[in-house]
Amino acid sequence: MSTTGSTTSRTAEKAWRNWAGNVSARPRRVVAPASAAELAAVLREAAEDGLTAKAVGSGHSFTAAAATEGVLIRPEGLTAIRSVDRAAGTVTVEAGVQLKQLNAVLAAEGLSLTNMGDIMEQTVAGATSTGTHGTGRDSGSIAAQITALELVTADGSVLTCSADENPDVFAAARIGLGALGVVSAVTFAVEPVFLLTAREEPMAFDRVMAEFDQLATDNEHFEFYWFPHTDSCNTKRNNRSEGPAAPVPAVRGWIDDELLSNGVFQAACALGRAAPAAIPGIAKLSSRALSARTYTDIPYKVFTSPRRVRFVEMEYAVPREAAVDAIRELKAMVERSDLRISFPVEVRVAPADDITLSTASGRDSAYVAVHMYRGSRYQEYFTAVEKIMTGHGGRPHWGKMHSRDAEYLAAAYPRFGEFTALRDRLDPDRLFANDYLRRVLGS
């Protein structure tokens, strides 16, 4: 057996569990390499020992994409901010940097990502590799903001990938599912920090459906939440602003984002799990609890919010032109069923991009996300929603629960064969394989 670098920490047979608690693994070894060279040594050793290897981030995926019984590579050793290049408009960070750390560093430098998702606990490699996204008319996923990445492949090679260097790998590895190698560093495009004005407003479901295309077109970032068992939605429109900054007052922010959205909601979900018949009544109260508000702040303080209530989630990307029909079908399905759904349905949009297995690859997309409180029975609901979304050519989010396999996904992604051919070249012996990848990519 070979040995890894001296600063690589190692433990044996330590169980790993994701944030939601629905996925666990007991790897043979757990390591935390502190450089690309150490990571390469870890991969070579795993191959020599006949073990698979998988990198994990902060565990915010709901699938088993990172699970392994072999070598689990933790992110704590790869957390350096390598460079901030104001002239080039880029920042290069190591794979284990959490988005909240990246946002803080960029803000201190007077810089920002153009768009981001609604939480920032993920590592940059975990978020991008699974296709984490926010909502945007013109700006897409976090991965779409990558200008270069460093990838350590199965044979221990360290590849620098960009549109000019290893472009075929770059096209795929920005959302690589952990199938092509282990990302060790990422370079993002950034821009001078700007202000966003957020306008949050309750709106009737039928009005949102009637105006969906216009709302998505007229606003830089539009999203809405529909509360099942009601005809009520909460809409959010984020647009760039000249200022001045006008953050949510501290007390109002605590009431809305901590007390109502986390504390009271946690209690309501727990009550709903114990007494499902109470859920429709709770939903009607919840839909009326958050009133309209407008505020202006730097981007990450507008895009993101705390999420302390634990849940499981499924999300599908459908062609944007199919969104209204798909959402109406979802609502009708819930209303004619005996399901009791305590979480709102979240809807966002994204423009087409050029990433091989991006859920928005080659088409403008709308995202429909459904959630259930952790510990609740979700199978019937998720199965029914999945049937609706696949009926519209939906593509499942790579980090969220779904039942699709390689046969379905090969038809859903025109460039699927391009990705699997690259996988065959970079990982012919399937060092990075696990049950999830065998299902979604084939053996």
PDB file of N, CA and C in Angstrom, residues 93-164:
ATOM      1  N   VAL A  93     -10.922  29.733  -5.922  1.00  0.00           N
ATOM      2  CA  VAL A  93     -11.026  29.187  -4.565  1.00  0.00           C
ATOM      3  C   VAL A  93     -10.937  27.669  -4.629  1.00  0.00           C
ATOM      4  N   GLU A  94     -10.501  27.071  -3.527  1.00  0.00           N
ATOM      5  CA  GLU A  94     -10.429  25.621  -3.482  1.00  0.00           C
ATOM      6  C   GLU A  94     -11.797  25.012  -3.247  1.00  0.00           C
ATOM      7  N   ALA A  95     -11.901  23.734  -3.545  1.00  0.00           N
ATOM      8  CA  ALA A  95     -13.192  23.058  -3.638  1.00  0.00           C
ATOM      9  C   ALA A  95     -14.004  23.084  -2.360  1.00  0.00           C
ATOM     10  N   GLY A  96     -13.334  23.079  -1.208  1.00  0.00           N
ATOM     11  CA  GLY A  96     -14.039  22.988   0.067  1.00  0.00           C
ATOM     12  C   GLY A  96     -14.503  24.304   0.642  1.00  0.00           C
ATOM     13  N   VAL A  97     -14.239  25.402  -0.042  1.00  0.00           N
ATOM     14  CA  VAL A  97     -14.720  26.705   0.429  1.00  0.00           C
ATOM     15  C   VAL A  97     -16.241  26.710   0.383  1.00  0.00           C
ATOM     16  N   GLN A  98     -16.868  27.094   1.497  1.00  0.00           N
ATOM     17  CA  GLN A  98     -18.328  27.185   1.497  1.00  0.00           C
ATOM     18  C   GLN A  98     -18.766  28.487   0.841  1.00  0.00           C
ATOM     19  N   LEU A  99     -19.954  28.461   0.227  1.00  0.00           N
ATOM     20  CA  LEU A  99     -20.456  29.650  -0.444  1.00  0.00           C
ATOM     21  C   LEU A  99     -20.568  30.832   0.510  1.00  0.00           C
ATOM     22  N   LYS A 100     -20.893  30.581   1.778  1.00  0.00           N
ATOM     23  CA  LYS A 100     -20.989  31.698   2.720  1.00  0.00           C
ATOM     24  C   LYS A 100     -19.627  32.353   2.937  1.00  0.00           C
ATOM     25  N   GLN A 101     -18.566  31.550   2.935  1.00  0.00           N
ATOM     26  CA  GLN A 101     -17.216  32.114   3.062  1.00  0.00           C
ATOM     27  C   GLN A 101     -16.853  32.885   1.801  1.00  0.00           C
ATOM     28  N   LEU A 102     -17.158  32.311   0.644  1.00  0.00           N
ATOM     29  CA  LEU A 102     -16.884  32.992  -0.623  1.00  0.00           C
ATOM     30  C   LEU A 102     -17.617  34.321  -0.683  1.00  0.00           C
ATOM     31  N   ASN A 103     -18.891  34.336  -0.308  1.00  0.00           N
ATOM     32  CA  ASN A 103     -19.658  35.583  -0.343  1.00  0.00           C
ATOM     33  C   ASN A 103     -19.056  36.643   0.558  1.00  0.00           C
ATOM     34  N   ALA A 104     -18.616  36.244   1.748  1.00  0.00           N
ATOM     35  CA  ALA A 104     -18.028  37.201   2.685  1.00  0.00           C
ATOM     36  C   ALA A 104     -16.723  37.771   2.140  1.00  0.00           C
ATOM     37  N   VAL A 105     -15.891  36.917   1.556  1.00  0.00           N
ATOM     38  CA  VAL A 105     -14.624  37.373   0.985  1.00  0.00           C
ATOM     39  C   VAL A 105     -14.876  38.335  -0.168  1.00  0.00           C
ATOM     40  N   LEU A 106     -15.799  37.980  -1.053  1.00  0.00           N
ATOM     41  CA  LEU A 106     -16.095  38.848  -2.189  1.00  0.00           C
ATOM     42  C   LEU A 106     -16.652  40.193  -1.731  1.00  0.00           C
ATOM     43  N   ALA A 107     -17.559  40.172  -0.768  1.00  0.00           N
ATOM     44  CA  ALA A 107     -18.138  41.429  -0.278  1.00  0.00           C
ATOM     45  C   ALA A 107     -17.059  42.336   0.302  1.00  0.00           C
ATOM     46  N   ALA A 108     -16.105  41.745   1.014  1.00  0.00           N
ATOM     47  CA  ALA A 108     -15.012  42.535   1.596  1.00  0.00           C
ATOM     48  C   ALA A 108     -14.131  43.161   0.514  1.00  0.00           C
ATOM     49  N   GLU A 109     -14.105  42.519  -0.658  1.00  0.00           N
ATOM     50  CA  GLU A 109     -13.327  43.035  -1.786  1.00  0.00           C
ATOM     51  C   GLU A 109     -14.161  43.931  -2.699  1.00  0.00           C
ATOM     52  N   GLY A 110     -15.426  44.153  -2.342  1.00  0.00           N
ATOM     53  CA  GLY A 110     -16.301  44.945  -3.187  1.00  0.00           C
ATOM     54  C   GLY A 110     -16.721  44.231  -4.452  1.00  0.00           C
ATOM     55  N   LEU A 111     -16.860  42.890  -4.353  1.00  0.00           N
ATOM     56  CA  LEU A 111     -17.192  42.063  -5.511  1.00  0.00           C
ATOM     57  C   LEU A 111     -18.380  41.170  -5.193  1.00  0.00           C
ATOM     58  N   SER A 112     -18.934  40.527  -6.227  1.00  0.00           N
ATOM     59  CA  SER A 112     -20.062  39.635  -6.020  1.00  0.00           C
ATOM     60  C   SER A 112     -20.193  38.663  -7.179  1.00  0.00           C
ATOM     61  N   LEU A 113     -20.740  37.480  -6.889  1.00  0.00           N
ATOM     62  CA  LEU A 113     -21.260  36.630  -7.947  1.00  0.00           C
ATOM     63  C   LEU A 113     -22.470  37.320  -8.573  1.00  0.00           C
ATOM     64  N   THR A 114     -22.777  36.980  -9.809  1.00  0.00           N
ATOM     65  CA  THR A 114     -23.921  37.570 -10.491  1.00  0.00           C
ATOM     66  C   THR A 114     -25.238  36.997  -9.990  1.00  0.00           C
ATOM     67  N   ASN A 115     -25.227  35.703  -9.669  1.00  0.00           N
ATOM     68  CA  ASN A 115     -26.450  35.028  -9.241  1.00  0.00           C
ATOM     69  C   ASN A 115     -26.065  33.891  -8.311  1.00  0.00           C
ATOM     70  N   MET A 116     -26.986  33.450  -7.489  1.00  0.00           N
ATOM     71  CA  MET A 116     -26.732  32.327  -6.592  1.00  0.00           C
ATOM     72  C   MET A 116     -28.049  31.730  -6.137  1.00  0.00           C
ATOM     73  N   GLY A 117     -27.946  30.573  -5.478  1.00  0.00           N
ATOM     74  CA  GLY A 117     -29.126  29.916  -4.957  1.00  0.00           C
ATOM     75  C   GLY A 117     -29.608  30.560  -3.676  1.00  0.00           C
ATOM     76  N   ASP A 118     -30.526  29.875  -2.978  1.00  0.00           N
ATOM     77  CA  ASP A 118     -31.131  30.509  -1.805  1.00  0.00           C
ATOM     78  C   ASP A 118     -30.528  30.069  -0.482  1.00  0.00           C
ATOM     79  N   ILE A 119     -29.526  29.187  -0.505  1.00  0.00           N
ATOM     80  CA  ILE A 119     -28.772  28.908   0.705  1.00  0.00           C
ATOM     81  C   ILE A 119     -27.288  28.973   0.369  1.00  0.00           C
ATOM     82  N   MET A 120     -26.456  29.096   1.368  1.00  0.00           N
ATOM     83  CA  MET A 120     -25.020  29.232   1.106  1.00  0.00           C
ATOM     84  C   MET A 120     -24.171  28.368   2.042  1.00  0.00           C
ATOM     85  N   GLU A 121     -24.730  27.244   2.456  1.00  0.00           N
ATOM     86  CA  GLU A 121     -23.973  26.314   3.300  1.00  0.00           C
ATOM     87  C   GLU A 121     -23.118  25.366   2.464  1.00  0.00           C
ATOM     88  N   GLN A 122     -23.420  25.219   1.178  1.00  0.00           N
ATOM     89  CA  GLN A 122     -22.718  24.241   0.361  1.00  0.00           C
ATOM     90  C   GLN A 122     -21.278  24.664   0.089  1.00  0.00           C
ATOM     91  N   THR A 123     -20.439  23.660  -0.193  1.00  0.00           N
ATOM     92  CA  THR A 123     -19.111  23.952  -0.722  1.00  0.00           C
ATOM     93  C   THR A 123     -19.248  24.318  -2.199  1.00  0.00           C
ATOM     94  N   VAL A 124     -18.251  25.052  -2.716  1.00  0.00           N
ATOM     95  CA  VAL A 124     -18.351  25.476  -4.113  1.00  0.00           C
ATOM     96  C   VAL A 124     -18.351  24.276  -5.058  1.00  0.00           C
ATOM     97  N   ALA A 125     -17.550  23.244  -4.748  1.00  0.00           N
ATOM     98  CA  ALA A 125     -17.508  22.084  -5.634  1.00  0.00           C
ATOM     99  C   ALA A 125     -18.792  21.270  -5.547  1.00  0.00           C
ATOM    100  N   GLY A 126     -19.324  21.116  -4.347  1.00  0.00           N
ATOM    101  CA  GLY A 126     -20.570  20.378  -4.194  1.00  0.00           C
ATOM    102  C   GLY A 126     -21.725  21.076  -4.865  1.00  0.00           C
ATOM    103  N   ALA A 127     -21.794  22.400  -4.708  1.00  0.00           N
ATOM    104  CA  ALA A 127     -22.892  23.166  -5.303  1.00  0.00           C
ATOM    105  C   ALA A 127     -22.841  23.121  -6.827  1.00  0.00           C
ATOM    106  N   THR A 128     -21.664  23.324  -7.376  1.00  0.00           N
ATOM    107  CA  THR A 128     -21.571  23.368  -8.836  1.00  0.00           C
ATOM    108  C   THR A 128     -21.693  21.981  -9.455  1.00  0.00           C
ATOM    109  N   SER A 129     -21.129  20.970  -8.827  1.00  0.00           N
ATOM    110  CA  SER A 129     -21.132  19.625  -9.413  1.00  0.00           C
ATOM    111  C   SER A 129     -22.524  19.030  -9.522  1.00  0.00           C
ATOM    112  N   THR A 130     -23.456  19.505  -8.705  1.00  0.00           N
ATOM    113  CA  THR A 130     -24.827  18.989  -8.744  1.00  0.00           C
ATOM    114  C   THR A 130     -25.795  19.957  -9.413  1.00  0.00           C
ATOM    115  N   GLY A 131     -25.294  21.096  -9.906  1.00  0.00           N
ATOM    116  CA  GLY A 131     -26.145  22.014 -10.651  1.00  0.00           C
ATOM    117  C   GLY A 131     -26.975  22.959  -9.810  1.00  0.00           C
ATOM    118  N   THR A 132     -26.490  23.326  -8.619  1.00  0.00           N
ATOM    119  CA  THR A 132     -27.216  24.276  -7.773  1.00  0.00           C
ATOM    120  C   THR A 132     -27.466  25.579  -8.538  1.00  0.00           C
ATOM    121  N   HIS A 133     -28.649  26.143  -8.385  1.00  0.00           N
ATOM    122  CA  HIS A 133     -29.032  27.331  -9.146  1.00  0.00           C
ATOM    123  C   HIS A 133     -29.943  28.216  -8.311  1.00  0.00           C
ATOM    124  N   GLY A 134     -30.067  29.437  -8.754  1.00  0.00           N
ATOM    125  CA  GLY A 134     -31.073  30.325  -8.205  1.00  0.00           C
ATOM    126  C   GLY A 134     -32.165  30.512  -9.234  1.00  0.00           C
ATOM    127  N   THR A 135     -32.583  31.760  -9.384  1.00  0.00           N
ATOM    128  CA  THR A 135     -33.554  32.086 -10.427  1.00  0.00           C
ATOM    129  C   THR A 135     -33.023  33.276 -11.194  1.00  0.00           C
ATOM    130  N   GLY A 136     -33.221  33.302 -12.504  1.00  0.00           N
ATOM    131  CA  GLY A 136     -32.688  34.417 -13.270  1.00  0.00           C
ATOM    132  C   GLY A 136     -33.183  34.427 -14.704  1.00  0.00           C
ATOM    133  N   ARG A 137     -33.485  35.611 -15.177  1.00  0.00           N
ATOM    134  CA  ARG A 137     -33.885  35.782 -16.583  1.00  0.00           C
ATOM    135  C   ARG A 137     -32.675  35.645 -17.499  1.00  0.00           C
ATOM    136  N   ASP A 138     -31.547  36.213 -17.074  1.00  0.00           N
ATOM    137  CA  ASP A 138     -30.352  36.261 -17.914  1.00  0.00           C
ATOM    138  C   ASP A 138     -29.185  35.477 -17.346  1.00  0.00           C
ATOM    139  N   SER A 139     -29.181  35.209 -16.053  1.00  0.00           N
ATOM    140  CA  SER A 139     -28.058  34.538 -15.402  1.00  0.00           C
ATOM    141  C   SER A 139     -28.523  33.206 -14.835  1.00  0.00           C
ATOM    142  N   GLY A 140     -27.705  32.186 -15.031  1.00  0.00           N
ATOM    143  CA  GLY A 140     -28.135  30.846 -14.694  1.00  0.00           C
ATOM    144  C   GLY A 140     -27.550  30.300 -13.413  1.00  0.00           C
ATOM    145  N   SER A 141     -27.144  29.038 -13.466  1.00  0.00           N
ATOM    146  CA  SER A 141     -26.674  28.331 -12.278  1.00  0.00           C
ATOM    147  C   SER A 141     -25.334  28.877 -11.804  1.00  0.00           C
ATOM    148  N   ILE A 142     -24.930  28.455 -10.634  1.00  0.00           N
ATOM    149  CA  ILE A 142     -23.606  28.828 -10.138  1.00  0.00           C
ATOM    150  C   ILE A 142     -22.538  28.263 -11.063  1.00  0.00           C
ATOM    151  N   ALA A 143     -22.748  27.046 -11.563  1.00  0.00           N
ATOM    152  CA  ALA A 143     -21.772  26.434 -12.463  1.00  0.00           C
ATOM    153  C   ALA A 143     -21.598  27.238 -13.745  1.00  0.00           C
ATOM    154  N   ALA A 144     -22.647  27.916 -14.204  1.00  0.00           N
ATOM    155  CA  ALA A 144     -22.554  28.711 -15.427  1.00  0.00           C
ATOM    156  C   ALA A 144     -21.656  29.921 -15.251  1.00  0.00           C
ATOM    157  N   GLN A 145     -21.292  30.245 -14.005  1.00  0.00           N
ATOM    158  CA  GLN A 145     -20.404  31.369 -13.726  1.00  0.00           C
ATOM    159  C   GLN A 145     -18.945  30.932 -13.585  1.00  0.00           C
ATOM    160  N   ILE A 146     -18.679  29.636 -13.791  1.00  0.00           N
ATOM    161  CA  ILE A 146     -17.304  29.128 -13.729  1.00  0.00           C
ATOM    162  C   ILE A 146     -16.569  29.479 -15.019  1.00  0.00           C
ATOM    163  N   THR A 147     -15.355  30.010 -14.870  1.00  0.00           N
ATOM    164  CA  THR A 147     -14.508  30.285 -16.044  1.00  0.00           C
ATOM    165  C   THR A 147     -13.359  29.295 -16.171  1.00  0.00           C
ATOM    166  N   ALA A 148     -13.020  28.590 -15.091  1.00  0.00           N
ATOM    167  CA  ALA A 148     -11.970  27.575 -15.131  1.00  0.00           C
ATOM    168  C   ALA A 148     -12.130  26.683 -13.910  1.00  0.00           C
ATOM    169  N   LEU A 149     -11.636  25.470 -14.001  1.00  0.00           N
ATOM    170  CA  LEU A 149     -11.617  24.590 -12.833  1.00  0.00           C
ATOM    171  C   LEU A 149     -10.410  23.665 -12.908  1.00  0.00           C
ATOM    172  N   GLU A 150     -10.032  23.177 -11.740  1.00  0.00           N
ATOM    173  CA  GLU A 150      -8.932  22.229 -11.615  1.00  0.00           C
ATOM    174  C   GLU A 150      -9.533  20.881 -11.238  1.00  0.00           C
ATOM    175  N   LEU A 151      -9.234  19.856 -12.022  1.00  0.00           N
ATOM    176  CA  LEU A 151      -9.842  18.544 -11.849  1.00  0.00           C
ATOM    177  C   LEU A 151      -8.750  17.496 -11.703  1.00  0.00           C
ATOM    178  N   VAL A 152      -8.831  16.704 -10.627  1.00  0.00           N
ATOM    179  CA  VAL A 152      -7.894  15.602 -10.429  1.00  0.00           C
ATOM    180  C   VAL A 152      -8.585  14.329 -10.895  1.00  0.00           C
ATOM    181  N   THR A 153      -8.017  13.672 -11.880  1.00  0.00           N
ATOM    182  CA  THR A 153      -8.660  12.531 -12.521  1.00  0.00           C
ATOM    183  C   THR A 153      -8.199  11.219 -11.903  1.00  0.00           C
ATOM    184  N   ALA A 154      -8.786  10.129 -12.392  1.00  0.00           N
ATOM    185  CA  ALA A 154      -8.594   8.824 -11.769  1.00  0.00           C
ATOM    186  C   ALA A 154      -7.147   8.369 -11.753  1.00  0.00           C
ATOM    187  N   ASP A 155      -6.358   8.773 -12.750  1.00  0.00           N
ATOM    188  CA  ASP A 155      -4.961   8.343 -12.792  1.00  0.00           C
ATOM    189  C   ASP A 155      -4.029   9.282 -12.038  1.00  0.00           C
ATOM    190  N   GLY A 156      -4.613  10.265 -11.334  1.00  0.00           N
ATOM    191  CA  GLY A 156      -3.807  11.199 -10.557  1.00  0.00           C
ATOM    192  C   GLY A 156      -3.359  12.424 -11.322  1.00  0.00           C
ATOM    193  N   SER A 157      -3.799  12.563 -12.571  1.00  0.00           N
ATOM    194  CA  SER A 157      -3.458  13.762 -13.334  1.00  0.00           C
ATOM    195  C   SER A 157      -4.239  14.962 -12.798  1.00  0.00           C
ATOM    196  N   VAL A 158      -3.625  16.135 -12.863  1.00  0.00           N
ATOM    197  CA  VAL A 158      -4.284  17.374 -12.460  1.00  0.00           C
ATOM    198  C   VAL A 158      -4.514  18.200 -13.719  1.00  0.00           C
ATOM    199  N   LEU A 159      -5.775  18.314 -14.114  1.00  0.00           N
ATOM    200  CA  LEU A 159      -6.125  19.019 -15.336  1.00  0.00           C
ATOM    201  C   LEU A 159      -6.638  20.413 -15.017  1.00  0.00           C
ATOM    202  N   THR A 160      -6.151  21.415 -15.723  1.00  0.00           N
ATOM    203  CA  THR A 160      -6.745  22.744 -15.694  1.00  0.00           C
ATOM    204  C   THR A 160      -7.686  22.844 -16.885  1.00  0.00           C
ATOM    205  N   CYS A 161      -8.926  23.204 -16.628  1.00  0.00           N
ATOM    206  CA  CYS A 161      -9.952  23.175 -17.665  1.00  0.00           C
ATOM    207  C   CYS A 161     -10.602  24.545 -17.813  1.00  0.00           C
ATOM    208  N   SER A 162     -10.764  24.990 -19.041  1.00  0.00           N
ATOM    209  CA  SER A 162     -11.457  26.241 -19.336  1.00  0.00           C
ATOM    210  C   SER A 162     -11.951  26.156 -20.765  1.00  0.00           C
ATOM    211  N   ALA A 163     -12.535  27.231 -21.256  1.00  0.00           N
ATOM    212  CA  ALA A 163     -13.001  27.239 -22.642  1.00  0.00           C
ATOM    213  C   ALA A 163     -11.844  27.078 -23.621  1.00  0.00           C
ATOM    214  N   ASP A 164     -10.625  27.413 -23.181  1.00  0.00           N
ATOM    215  CA  ASP A 164      -9.450  27.338 -24.053  1.00  0.00           C
ATOM    216  C   ASP A 164      -8.556  26.141 -23.756  1.00  0.00           C
TER     217      ASP A 164
END
